[in-house]
Amino acid sequence: MSTATVETFTASETLSPGQLFARAYAADPAAAEVRFDYTVTDAFQPTKERPRVTVRNLFRKRPVGLEPVRFWCEARPDAEEAKAVHESDLRREAAFRFGMAAAQVHPIRAWVQLPEELADDPEALAVFIDYRLLVRLATAENQALTIGEGGLLRHPEIAKLPYTDSYVTGLLDACDEIEQTGATPHAMIVNPRDYYAHLLGRGSLLTDLTRNAVQISRTRMVPPGTAVVGDFAMAA
């Protein structure tokens, strides 16, 4: 088994992740490995000239490798239990039950094939890593945070709110439902098909959402016709 010296780089490095990998690849093509003590997809964003909010942009972040994170959480009781709580008819959240939970941060992996012609061209290899592999990583993050194990759409307590009118009406009803529990719908995750079919070019809708500081993340991982709306910063 071949081995290689692993270098760890900090955010103060002036070279991009792709340039650092190209340097390691030139030294040992068979076992090149580079580690960073920062999140590469946050430090170097190939889509900064054409901004697009990823799912990770909606959440607080923690680095991989830490101990499991313990946090408090809330659960909604059934209707009969809620009736027994003073003023729960006025403030739904008054009946919520507090509890504790734990979660572990796991690595997110992505891969890309290297064209043979890049092997002897460090500059082109660096650009390829920076502008292709990191895009794949962003897609892998979206998948892990939505439909992956432990992702949003697998969460047992995510509330489902079917809509009977238009897609936009369903989105706005979801925003209202969140505020009726005392939270703020600061973001939504939608399929690109719905974004272009129902949101873009529909009067002042996107302007109104922007004025209300609502972030919109577009990803194929959320099925068309559905959306995830929430106060993601507070995990509500």
PDB file of C-alpha atoms in Angstrom:
ATOM      1  CA  MET A   1       0.000   0.000   0.000  1.00  0.00           C
ATOM      2  CA  SER A   2       1.445   3.344  -0.955  1.00  0.00           C
ATOM      3  CA  THR A   3       1.482   6.136   1.556  1.00  0.00           C
ATOM      4  CA  ALA A   4       1.906   9.867   1.302  1.00  0.00           C
ATOM      5  CA  THR A   5       2.717  12.707   3.606  1.00  0.00           C
ATOM      6  CA  VAL A   6      -0.485  14.526   4.455  1.00  0.00           C
ATOM      7  CA  GLU A   7      -0.324  18.296   4.744  1.00  0.00           C
ATOM      8  CA  THR A   8      -2.948  20.280   6.622  1.00  0.00           C
ATOM      9  CA  PHE A   9      -3.767  23.768   5.398  1.00  0.00           C
ATOM     10  CA  THR A  10      -5.524  26.632   7.145  1.00  0.00           C
ATOM     11  CA  ALA A  11      -7.776  29.320   5.739  1.00  0.00           C
ATOM     12  CA  SER A  12      -4.807  31.731   5.713  1.00  0.00           C
ATOM     13  CA  GLU A  13      -3.295  29.847   2.753  1.00  0.00           C
ATOM     14  CA  THR A  14      -3.338  31.948  -0.419  1.00  0.00           C
ATOM     15  CA  LEU A  15      -3.683  28.912  -2.690  1.00  0.00           C
ATOM     16  CA  SER A  16      -7.118  27.517  -3.546  1.00  0.00           C
ATOM     17  CA  PRO A  17      -8.096  23.945  -2.582  1.00  0.00           C
ATOM     18  CA  GLY A  18      -7.565  22.918  -6.202  1.00  0.00           C
ATOM     19  CA  GLN A  19      -4.081  24.440  -6.325  1.00  0.00           C
ATOM     20  CA  LEU A  20      -3.119  22.723  -3.093  1.00  0.00           C
ATOM     21  CA  PHE A  21      -4.357  19.377  -4.388  1.00  0.00           C
ATOM     22  CA  ALA A  22      -2.530  19.866  -7.695  1.00  0.00           C
ATOM     23  CA  ARG A  23       0.671  20.432  -5.728  1.00  0.00           C
ATOM     24  CA  ALA A  24       0.119  17.218  -3.743  1.00  0.00           C
ATOM     25  CA  TYR A  25      -0.803  15.315  -6.916  1.00  0.00           C
ATOM     26  CA  ALA A  26       2.398  16.391  -8.630  1.00  0.00           C
ATOM     27  CA  ALA A  27       4.405  15.100  -5.655  1.00  0.00           C
ATOM     28  CA  ASP A  28       2.648  11.706  -5.497  1.00  0.00           C
ATOM     29  CA  PRO A  29      -0.090  10.993  -8.080  1.00  0.00           C
ATOM     30  CA  ALA A  30      -0.920   7.563  -6.642  1.00  0.00           C
ATOM     31  CA  ALA A  31      -1.593   8.711  -3.079  1.00  0.00           C
ATOM     32  CA  ALA A  32      -2.157  12.459  -3.141  1.00  0.00           C
ATOM     33  CA  GLU A  33      -4.120  13.653  -0.119  1.00  0.00           C
ATOM     34  CA  VAL A  34      -4.769  17.124   1.241  1.00  0.00           C
ATOM     35  CA  ARG A  35      -6.602  17.992   4.443  1.00  0.00           C
ATOM     36  CA  PHE A  36      -7.974  21.342   5.505  1.00  0.00           C
ATOM     37  CA  ASP A  37      -8.953  22.665   8.916  1.00  0.00           C
ATOM     38  CA  TYR A  38     -11.717  24.720   7.313  1.00  0.00           C
ATOM     39  CA  THR A  39     -14.764  23.916   5.184  1.00  0.00           C
ATOM     40  CA  VAL A  40     -13.583  24.075   1.584  1.00  0.00           C
ATOM     41  CA  THR A  41     -17.036  24.756   0.156  1.00  0.00           C
ATOM     42  CA  ASP A  42     -17.374  27.816   2.388  1.00  0.00           C
ATOM     43  CA  ALA A  43     -13.832  29.062   1.815  1.00  0.00           C
ATOM     44  CA  PHE A  44     -13.861  28.757  -1.970  1.00  0.00           C
ATOM     45  CA  GLN A  45     -17.158  29.148  -3.800  1.00  0.00           C
ATOM     46  CA  PRO A  46     -17.053  28.604  -7.570  1.00  0.00           C
ATOM     47  CA  THR A  47     -20.561  30.019  -7.967  1.00  0.00           C
ATOM     48  CA  LYS A  48     -19.871  33.384  -6.311  1.00  0.00           C
ATOM     49  CA  GLU A  49     -20.209  35.126  -9.709  1.00  0.00           C
ATOM     50  CA  ARG A  50     -23.694  33.588 -10.022  1.00  0.00           C
ATOM     51  CA  PRO A  51     -24.930  33.391  -6.435  1.00  0.00           C
ATOM     52  CA  ARG A  52     -27.149  30.471  -5.488  1.00  0.00           C
ATOM     53  CA  VAL A  53     -28.119  29.602  -1.942  1.00  0.00           C
ATOM     54  CA  THR A  54     -27.308  26.007  -1.010  1.00  0.00           C
ATOM     55  CA  VAL A  55     -29.135  24.121   1.732  1.00  0.00           C
ATOM     56  CA  ARG A  56     -26.137  24.451   4.054  1.00  0.00           C
ATOM     57  CA  ASN A  57     -26.418  28.251   3.812  1.00  0.00           C
ATOM     58  CA  LEU A  58     -29.691  28.029   5.740  1.00  0.00           C
ATOM     59  CA  PHE A  59     -28.238  26.253   8.768  1.00  0.00           C
ATOM     60  CA  ARG A  60     -25.765  26.843  11.525  1.00  0.00           C
ATOM     61  CA  LYS A  61     -22.598  24.867  10.879  1.00  0.00           C
ATOM     62  CA  ARG A  62     -20.306  22.666  12.924  1.00  0.00           C
ATOM     63  CA  PRO A  63     -17.034  21.097  11.797  1.00  0.00           C
ATOM     64  CA  VAL A  64     -16.810  17.352  11.251  1.00  0.00           C
ATOM     65  CA  GLY A  65     -15.037  15.301  13.881  1.00  0.00           C
ATOM     66  CA  LEU A  66     -16.474  16.844  17.016  1.00  0.00           C
ATOM     67  CA  GLU A  67     -18.282  14.875  19.692  1.00  0.00           C
ATOM     68  CA  PRO A  68     -22.063  14.405  19.274  1.00  0.00           C
ATOM     69  CA  VAL A  69     -23.924  17.661  19.725  1.00  0.00           C
ATOM     70  CA  ARG A  70     -26.603  17.740  22.419  1.00  0.00           C
ATOM     71  CA  PHE A  71     -29.443  20.179  21.997  1.00  0.00           C
ATOM     72  CA  TRP A  72     -32.880  20.932  23.341  1.00  0.00           C
ATOM     73  CA  CYS A  73     -35.918  20.379  21.164  1.00  0.00           C
ATOM     74  CA  GLU A  74     -39.677  20.830  21.204  1.00  0.00           C
ATOM     75  CA  ALA A  75     -42.502  18.490  20.232  1.00  0.00           C
ATOM     76  CA  ARG A  76     -46.156  19.256  19.698  1.00  0.00           C
ATOM     77  CA  PRO A  77     -48.537  17.274  21.945  1.00  0.00           C
ATOM     78  CA  ASP A  78     -51.794  15.808  20.716  1.00  0.00           C
ATOM     79  CA  ALA A  79     -54.884  17.975  20.680  1.00  0.00           C
ATOM     80  CA  GLU A  80     -56.328  16.695  23.978  1.00  0.00           C
ATOM     81  CA  GLU A  81     -53.087  17.296  25.884  1.00  0.00           C
ATOM     82  CA  ALA A  82     -52.806  20.779  24.418  1.00  0.00           C
ATOM     83  CA  LYS A  83     -56.265  21.730  25.655  1.00  0.00           C
ATOM     84  CA  ALA A  84     -55.105  21.212  29.229  1.00  0.00           C
ATOM     85  CA  VAL A  85     -52.416  23.890  28.926  1.00  0.00           C
ATOM     86  CA  HIS A  86     -53.423  27.431  29.899  1.00  0.00           C
ATOM     87  CA  GLU A  87     -53.802  29.758  26.881  1.00  0.00           C
ATOM     88  CA  SER A  88     -52.606  27.143  24.387  1.00  0.00           C
ATOM     89  CA  ASP A  89     -55.516  28.195  22.201  1.00  0.00           C
ATOM     90  CA  LEU A  90     -53.906  31.657  22.000  1.00  0.00           C
ATOM     91  CA  ARG A  91     -50.279  30.550  21.852  1.00  0.00           C
ATOM     92  CA  ARG A  92     -49.807  27.084  20.359  1.00  0.00           C
ATOM     93  CA  GLU A  93     -46.218  26.887  21.521  1.00  0.00           C
ATOM     94  CA  ALA A  94     -47.351  27.102  25.159  1.00  0.00           C
ATOM     95  CA  ALA A  95     -48.265  23.409  24.945  1.00  0.00           C
ATOM     96  CA  PHE A  96     -45.041  22.272  23.286  1.00  0.00           C
ATOM     97  CA  ARG A  97     -43.047  19.687  25.228  1.00  0.00           C
ATOM     98  CA  PHE A  98     -39.322  20.233  25.713  1.00  0.00           C
ATOM     99  CA  GLY A  99     -36.798  17.444  25.448  1.00  0.00           C
ATOM    100  CA  MET A 100     -33.168  16.722  24.705  1.00  0.00           C
ATOM    101  CA  ALA A 101     -31.612  15.049  21.675  1.00  0.00           C
ATOM    102  CA  ALA A 102     -28.163  14.451  20.201  1.00  0.00           C
ATOM    103  CA  ALA A 103     -26.753  14.401  16.688  1.00  0.00           C
ATOM    104  CA  GLN A 104     -23.407  13.642  15.123  1.00  0.00           C
ATOM    105  CA  VAL A 105     -21.833  15.557  12.261  1.00  0.00           C
ATOM    106  CA  HIS A 106     -20.612  13.222   9.505  1.00  0.00           C
ATOM    107  CA  PRO A 107     -18.359  13.795   6.476  1.00  0.00           C
ATOM    108  CA  ILE A 108     -20.017  14.378   3.109  1.00  0.00           C
ATOM    109  CA  ARG A 109     -18.261  12.704   0.197  1.00  0.00           C
ATOM    110  CA  ALA A 110     -18.157  13.406  -3.511  1.00  0.00           C
ATOM    111  CA  TRP A 111     -15.993  12.167  -6.373  1.00  0.00           C
ATOM    112  CA  VAL A 112     -15.129  13.187  -9.898  1.00  0.00           C
ATOM    113  CA  GLN A 113     -13.146  11.483 -12.665  1.00  0.00           C
ATOM    114  CA  LEU A 114      -9.866  13.119 -13.643  1.00  0.00           C
ATOM    115  CA  PRO A 115      -9.244  13.341 -17.412  1.00  0.00           C
ATOM    116  CA  GLU A 116      -5.842  11.852 -18.201  1.00  0.00           C
ATOM    117  CA  GLU A 117      -4.815  15.026 -20.013  1.00  0.00           C
ATOM    118  CA  LEU A 118      -4.834  16.926 -16.705  1.00  0.00           C
ATOM    119  CA  ALA A 119      -2.155  14.743 -15.124  1.00  0.00           C
ATOM    120  CA  ASP A 120       0.690  16.859 -16.507  1.00  0.00           C
ATOM    121  CA  ASP A 121      -1.056  20.229 -16.261  1.00  0.00           C
ATOM    122  CA  PRO A 122      -1.140  21.402 -12.610  1.00  0.00           C
ATOM    123  CA  GLU A 123      -2.853  24.694 -13.432  1.00  0.00           C
ATOM    124  CA  ALA A 124      -5.673  23.050 -15.366  1.00  0.00           C
ATOM    125  CA  LEU A 125      -5.994  20.341 -12.698  1.00  0.00           C
ATOM    126  CA  ALA A 126      -6.387  23.003  -9.999  1.00  0.00           C
ATOM    127  CA  VAL A 127      -9.145  24.753 -11.949  1.00  0.00           C
ATOM    128  CA  PHE A 128     -10.887  21.424 -12.558  1.00  0.00           C
ATOM    129  CA  ILE A 129     -10.898  20.596  -8.837  1.00  0.00           C
ATOM    130  CA  ASP A 130     -12.031  24.077  -7.840  1.00  0.00           C
ATOM    131  CA  TYR A 131     -14.797  24.397 -10.413  1.00  0.00           C
ATOM    132  CA  ARG A 132     -16.010  20.833 -10.772  1.00  0.00           C
ATOM    133  CA  LEU A 133     -15.340  18.786  -7.661  1.00  0.00           C
ATOM    134  CA  LEU A 134     -16.556  21.586  -5.367  1.00  0.00           C
ATOM    135  CA  VAL A 135     -19.788  21.822  -7.356  1.00  0.00           C
ATOM    136  CA  ARG A 136     -20.212  18.088  -6.825  1.00  0.00           C
ATOM    137  CA  LEU A 137     -19.595  18.620  -3.097  1.00  0.00           C
ATOM    138  CA  ALA A 138     -22.300  21.277  -2.943  1.00  0.00           C
ATOM    139  CA  THR A 139     -24.728  18.858  -4.616  1.00  0.00           C
ATOM    140  CA  ALA A 140     -23.731  16.093  -2.191  1.00  0.00           C
ATOM    141  CA  GLU A 141     -24.363  18.467   0.714  1.00  0.00           C
ATOM    142  CA  ASN A 142     -27.822  19.294  -0.603  1.00  0.00           C
ATOM    143  CA  GLN A 143     -28.598  15.590  -0.907  1.00  0.00           C
ATOM    144  CA  ALA A 144     -27.332  14.737   2.582  1.00  0.00           C
ATOM    145  CA  LEU A 145     -29.239  17.587   4.215  1.00  0.00           C
ATOM    146  CA  THR A 146     -32.544  16.845   2.481  1.00  0.00           C
ATOM    147  CA  ILE A 147     -33.042  13.173   1.543  1.00  0.00           C
ATOM    148  CA  GLY A 148     -29.953  11.585   3.094  1.00  0.00           C
ATOM    149  CA  GLU A 149     -29.986   9.628   6.339  1.00  0.00           C
ATOM    150  CA  GLY A 150     -31.006  12.125   8.988  1.00  0.00           C
ATOM    151  CA  GLY A 151     -31.988  14.679   6.322  1.00  0.00           C
ATOM    152  CA  LEU A 152     -34.897  17.089   6.591  1.00  0.00           C
ATOM    153  CA  LEU A 153     -37.348  15.047   4.549  1.00  0.00           C
ATOM    154  CA  ARG A 154     -36.679  12.017   6.763  1.00  0.00           C
ATOM    155  CA  HIS A 155     -37.309  13.872  10.013  1.00  0.00           C
ATOM    156  CA  PRO A 156     -40.206  12.156  11.833  1.00  0.00           C
ATOM    157  CA  GLU A 157     -41.630  15.409  13.198  1.00  0.00           C
ATOM    158  CA  ILE A 158     -41.604  17.550  10.083  1.00  0.00           C
ATOM    159  CA  ALA A 159     -45.153  18.841   9.600  1.00  0.00           C
ATOM    160  CA  LYS A 160     -46.869  18.089   6.303  1.00  0.00           C
ATOM    161  CA  LEU A 161     -49.279  20.713   5.030  1.00  0.00           C
ATOM    162  CA  PRO A 162     -51.097  19.603   1.859  1.00  0.00           C
ATOM    163  CA  TYR A 163     -52.395  22.400  -0.345  1.00  0.00           C
ATOM    164  CA  THR A 164     -55.559  22.331  -2.436  1.00  0.00           C
ATOM    165  CA  ASP A 165     -55.138  25.541  -4.418  1.00  0.00           C
ATOM    166  CA  SER A 166     -51.984  26.773  -6.171  1.00  0.00           C
ATOM    167  CA  TYR A 167     -48.362  25.990  -5.298  1.00  0.00           C
ATOM    168  CA  VAL A 168     -47.832  29.605  -4.223  1.00  0.00           C
ATOM    169  CA  THR A 169     -50.878  29.473  -1.961  1.00  0.00           C
ATOM    170  CA  GLY A 170     -49.405  26.377  -0.351  1.00  0.00           C
ATOM    171  CA  LEU A 171     -46.103  28.180   0.274  1.00  0.00           C
ATOM    172  CA  LEU A 172     -47.810  31.170   1.845  1.00  0.00           C
ATOM    173  CA  ASP A 173     -50.030  28.931   3.964  1.00  0.00           C
ATOM    174  CA  ALA A 174     -46.883  27.220   5.245  1.00  0.00           C
ATOM    175  CA  CYS A 175     -45.357  30.600   6.117  1.00  0.00           C
ATOM    176  CA  ASP A 176     -48.500  31.514   8.031  1.00  0.00           C
ATOM    177  CA  GLU A 177     -48.515  28.163   9.849  1.00  0.00           C
ATOM    178  CA  ILE A 178     -44.956  28.790  11.055  1.00  0.00           C
ATOM    179  CA  GLU A 179     -45.805  32.249  12.361  1.00  0.00           C
ATOM    180  CA  GLN A 180     -48.861  30.858  14.143  1.00  0.00           C
ATOM    181  CA  THR A 181     -46.398  28.947  16.337  1.00  0.00           C
ATOM    182  CA  GLY A 182     -44.343  32.057  17.092  1.00  0.00           C
ATOM    183  CA  ALA A 183     -41.485  31.357  14.652  1.00  0.00           C
ATOM    184  CA  THR A 184     -40.428  33.138  11.451  1.00  0.00           C
ATOM    185  CA  PRO A 185     -40.338  31.503   7.988  1.00  0.00           C
ATOM    186  CA  HIS A 186     -36.963  32.858   6.986  1.00  0.00           C
ATOM    187  CA  ALA A 187     -36.196  30.317   4.243  1.00  0.00           C
ATOM    188  CA  MET A 188     -37.611  27.725   1.872  1.00  0.00           C
ATOM    189  CA  ILE A 189     -36.180  24.893  -0.204  1.00  0.00           C
ATOM    190  CA  VAL A 190     -37.857  24.346  -3.574  1.00  0.00           C
ATOM    191  CA  ASN A 191     -37.309  22.306  -6.712  1.00  0.00           C
ATOM    192  CA  PRO A 192     -35.950  24.427  -9.623  1.00  0.00           C
ATOM    193  CA  ARG A 193     -38.945  23.367 -11.722  1.00  0.00           C
ATOM    194  CA  ASP A 194     -41.332  25.001  -9.240  1.00  0.00           C
ATOM    195  CA  TYR A 195     -39.105  28.061  -8.889  1.00  0.00           C
ATOM    196  CA  TYR A 196     -39.254  28.789 -12.595  1.00  0.00           C
ATOM    197  CA  ALA A 197     -42.838  27.631 -13.135  1.00  0.00           C
ATOM    198  CA  HIS A 198     -44.513  29.216 -10.110  1.00  0.00           C
ATOM    199  CA  LEU A 199     -42.269  31.862  -8.520  1.00  0.00           C
ATOM    200  CA  LEU A 200     -40.143  33.589 -11.141  1.00  0.00           C
ATOM    201  CA  GLY A 201     -41.971  36.211 -13.200  1.00  0.00           C
ATOM    202  CA  ARG A 202     -45.091  36.088 -11.028  1.00  0.00           C
ATOM    203  CA  GLY A 203     -45.583  39.783 -10.305  1.00  0.00           C
ATOM    204  CA  SER A 204     -43.989  41.047  -7.104  1.00  0.00           C
ATOM    205  CA  LEU A 205     -43.855  37.646  -5.396  1.00  0.00           C
ATOM    206  CA  LEU A 206     -40.067  37.217  -5.316  1.00  0.00           C
ATOM    207  CA  THR A 207     -39.617  40.903  -4.452  1.00  0.00           C
ATOM    208  CA  ASP A 208     -42.053  40.530  -1.565  1.00  0.00           C
ATOM    209  CA  LEU A 209     -40.234  37.433  -0.286  1.00  0.00           C
ATOM    210  CA  THR A 210     -36.881  39.222  -0.536  1.00  0.00           C
ATOM    211  CA  ARG A 211     -38.305  42.222   1.317  1.00  0.00           C
ATOM    212  CA  ASN A 212     -39.290  39.829   4.083  1.00  0.00           C
ATOM    213  CA  ALA A 213     -35.723  38.439   4.115  1.00  0.00           C
ATOM    214  CA  VAL A 214     -36.861  34.983   2.960  1.00  0.00           C
ATOM    215  CA  GLN A 215     -34.013  32.970   1.457  1.00  0.00           C
ATOM    216  CA  ILE A 216     -34.791  30.488  -1.322  1.00  0.00           C
ATOM    217  CA  SER A 217     -32.610  27.450  -1.929  1.00  0.00           C
ATOM    218  CA  ARG A 218     -33.185  25.602  -5.206  1.00  0.00           C
ATOM    219  CA  THR A 219     -32.310  21.917  -5.332  1.00  0.00           C
ATOM    220  CA  ARG A 220     -33.469  18.844  -7.243  1.00  0.00           C
ATOM    221  CA  MET A 221     -33.524  16.906  -3.964  1.00  0.00           C
ATOM    222  CA  VAL A 222     -36.945  18.331  -3.044  1.00  0.00           C
ATOM    223  CA  PRO A 223     -39.602  16.709  -5.283  1.00  0.00           C
ATOM    224  CA  PRO A 224     -41.483  19.001  -7.699  1.00  0.00           C
ATOM    225  CA  GLY A 225     -44.744  20.219  -6.253  1.00  0.00           C
ATOM    226  CA  THR A 226     -43.395  20.309  -2.704  1.00  0.00           C
ATOM    227  CA  ALA A 227     -41.317  22.728  -0.640  1.00  0.00           C
ATOM    228  CA  VAL A 228     -39.651  22.772   2.753  1.00  0.00           C
ATOM    229  CA  VAL A 229     -40.426  26.000   4.583  1.00  0.00           C
ATOM    230  CA  GLY A 230     -39.062  26.847   7.985  1.00  0.00           C
ATOM    231  CA  ASP A 231     -37.208  28.922  10.503  1.00  0.00           C
ATOM    232  CA  PHE A 232     -34.022  26.972   9.746  1.00  0.00           C
ATOM    233  CA  ALA A 233     -31.768  29.122  11.903  1.00  0.00           C
ATOM    234  CA  MET A 234     -33.858  28.029  14.901  1.00  0.00           C
ATOM    235  CA  ALA A 235     -34.582  24.565  13.473  1.00  0.00           C
ATOM    236  CA  ALA A 236     -38.325  25.244  13.447  1.00  0.00           C
TER     237      ALA A 236
END
